[in-house]
XYZ file of N, CA and C in Angstrom:
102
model
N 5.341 4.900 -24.678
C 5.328 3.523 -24.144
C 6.102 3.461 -22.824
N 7.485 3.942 -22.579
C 8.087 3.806 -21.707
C 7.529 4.502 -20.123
N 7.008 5.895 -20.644
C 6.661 6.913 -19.927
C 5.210 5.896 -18.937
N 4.355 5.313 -19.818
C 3.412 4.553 -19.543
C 3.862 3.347 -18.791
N 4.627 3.079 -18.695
C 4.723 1.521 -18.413
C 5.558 2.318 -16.872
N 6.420 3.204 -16.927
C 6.959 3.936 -15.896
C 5.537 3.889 -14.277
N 4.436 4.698 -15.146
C 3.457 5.358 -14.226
C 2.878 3.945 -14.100
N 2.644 2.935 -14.993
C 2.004 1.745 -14.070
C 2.935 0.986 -12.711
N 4.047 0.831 -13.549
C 4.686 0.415 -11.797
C 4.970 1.502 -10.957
N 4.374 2.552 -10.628
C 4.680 3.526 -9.972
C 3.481 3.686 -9.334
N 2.642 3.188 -10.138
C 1.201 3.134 -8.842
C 1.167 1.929 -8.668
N 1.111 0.885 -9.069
C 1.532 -0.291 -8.344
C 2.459 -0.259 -6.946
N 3.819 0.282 -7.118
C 4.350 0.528 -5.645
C 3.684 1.222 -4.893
N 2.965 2.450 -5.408
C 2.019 2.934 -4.535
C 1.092 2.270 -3.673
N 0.070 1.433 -4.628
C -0.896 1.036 -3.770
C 0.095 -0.667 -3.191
N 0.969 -1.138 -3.315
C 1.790 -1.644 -2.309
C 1.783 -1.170 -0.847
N 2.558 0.330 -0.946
C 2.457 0.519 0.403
C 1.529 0.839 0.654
N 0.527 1.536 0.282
C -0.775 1.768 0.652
C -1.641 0.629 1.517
N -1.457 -0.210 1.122
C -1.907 -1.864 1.227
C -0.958 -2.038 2.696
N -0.182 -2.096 2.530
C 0.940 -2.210 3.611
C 0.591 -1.086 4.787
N 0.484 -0.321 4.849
C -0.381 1.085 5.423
C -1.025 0.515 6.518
N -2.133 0.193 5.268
C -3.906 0.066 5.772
C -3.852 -1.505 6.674
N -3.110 -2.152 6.147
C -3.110 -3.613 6.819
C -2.371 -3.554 8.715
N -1.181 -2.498 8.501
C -0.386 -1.807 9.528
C -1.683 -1.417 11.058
N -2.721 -0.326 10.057
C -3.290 0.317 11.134
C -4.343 -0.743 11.288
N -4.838 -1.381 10.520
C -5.669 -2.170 11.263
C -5.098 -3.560 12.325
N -4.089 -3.853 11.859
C -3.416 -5.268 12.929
C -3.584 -4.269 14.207
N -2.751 -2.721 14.316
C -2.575 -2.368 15.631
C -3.978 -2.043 16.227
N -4.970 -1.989 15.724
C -6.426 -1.425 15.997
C -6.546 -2.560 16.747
N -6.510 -3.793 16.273
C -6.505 -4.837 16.777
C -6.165 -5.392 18.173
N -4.851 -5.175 17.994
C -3.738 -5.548 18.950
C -4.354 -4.690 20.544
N -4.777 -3.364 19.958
C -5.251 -2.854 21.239
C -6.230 -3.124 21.880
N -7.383 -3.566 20.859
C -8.869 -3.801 21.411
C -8.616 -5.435 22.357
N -7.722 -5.972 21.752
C -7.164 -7.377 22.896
C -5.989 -6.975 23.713
């Protein structure tokens, strides 16, 4: 149970920053094309 509940918030923070990442390179994709 513990071990499990460990690896769900552990990919949860993952795809956090992941999310955080992907949102990153696209604003600057952005920022340049204006």
């Amino acid at each position: 149970m513990d071990n499990q509940q460990n690896n769900s918030i552990y990919q949860q923070k993952y795809l956090l920053n992941h999310n955080l990442h992907v949102t990153q390179c696209i604003q600057e994709s952005f920022s340049t094309i204006v």
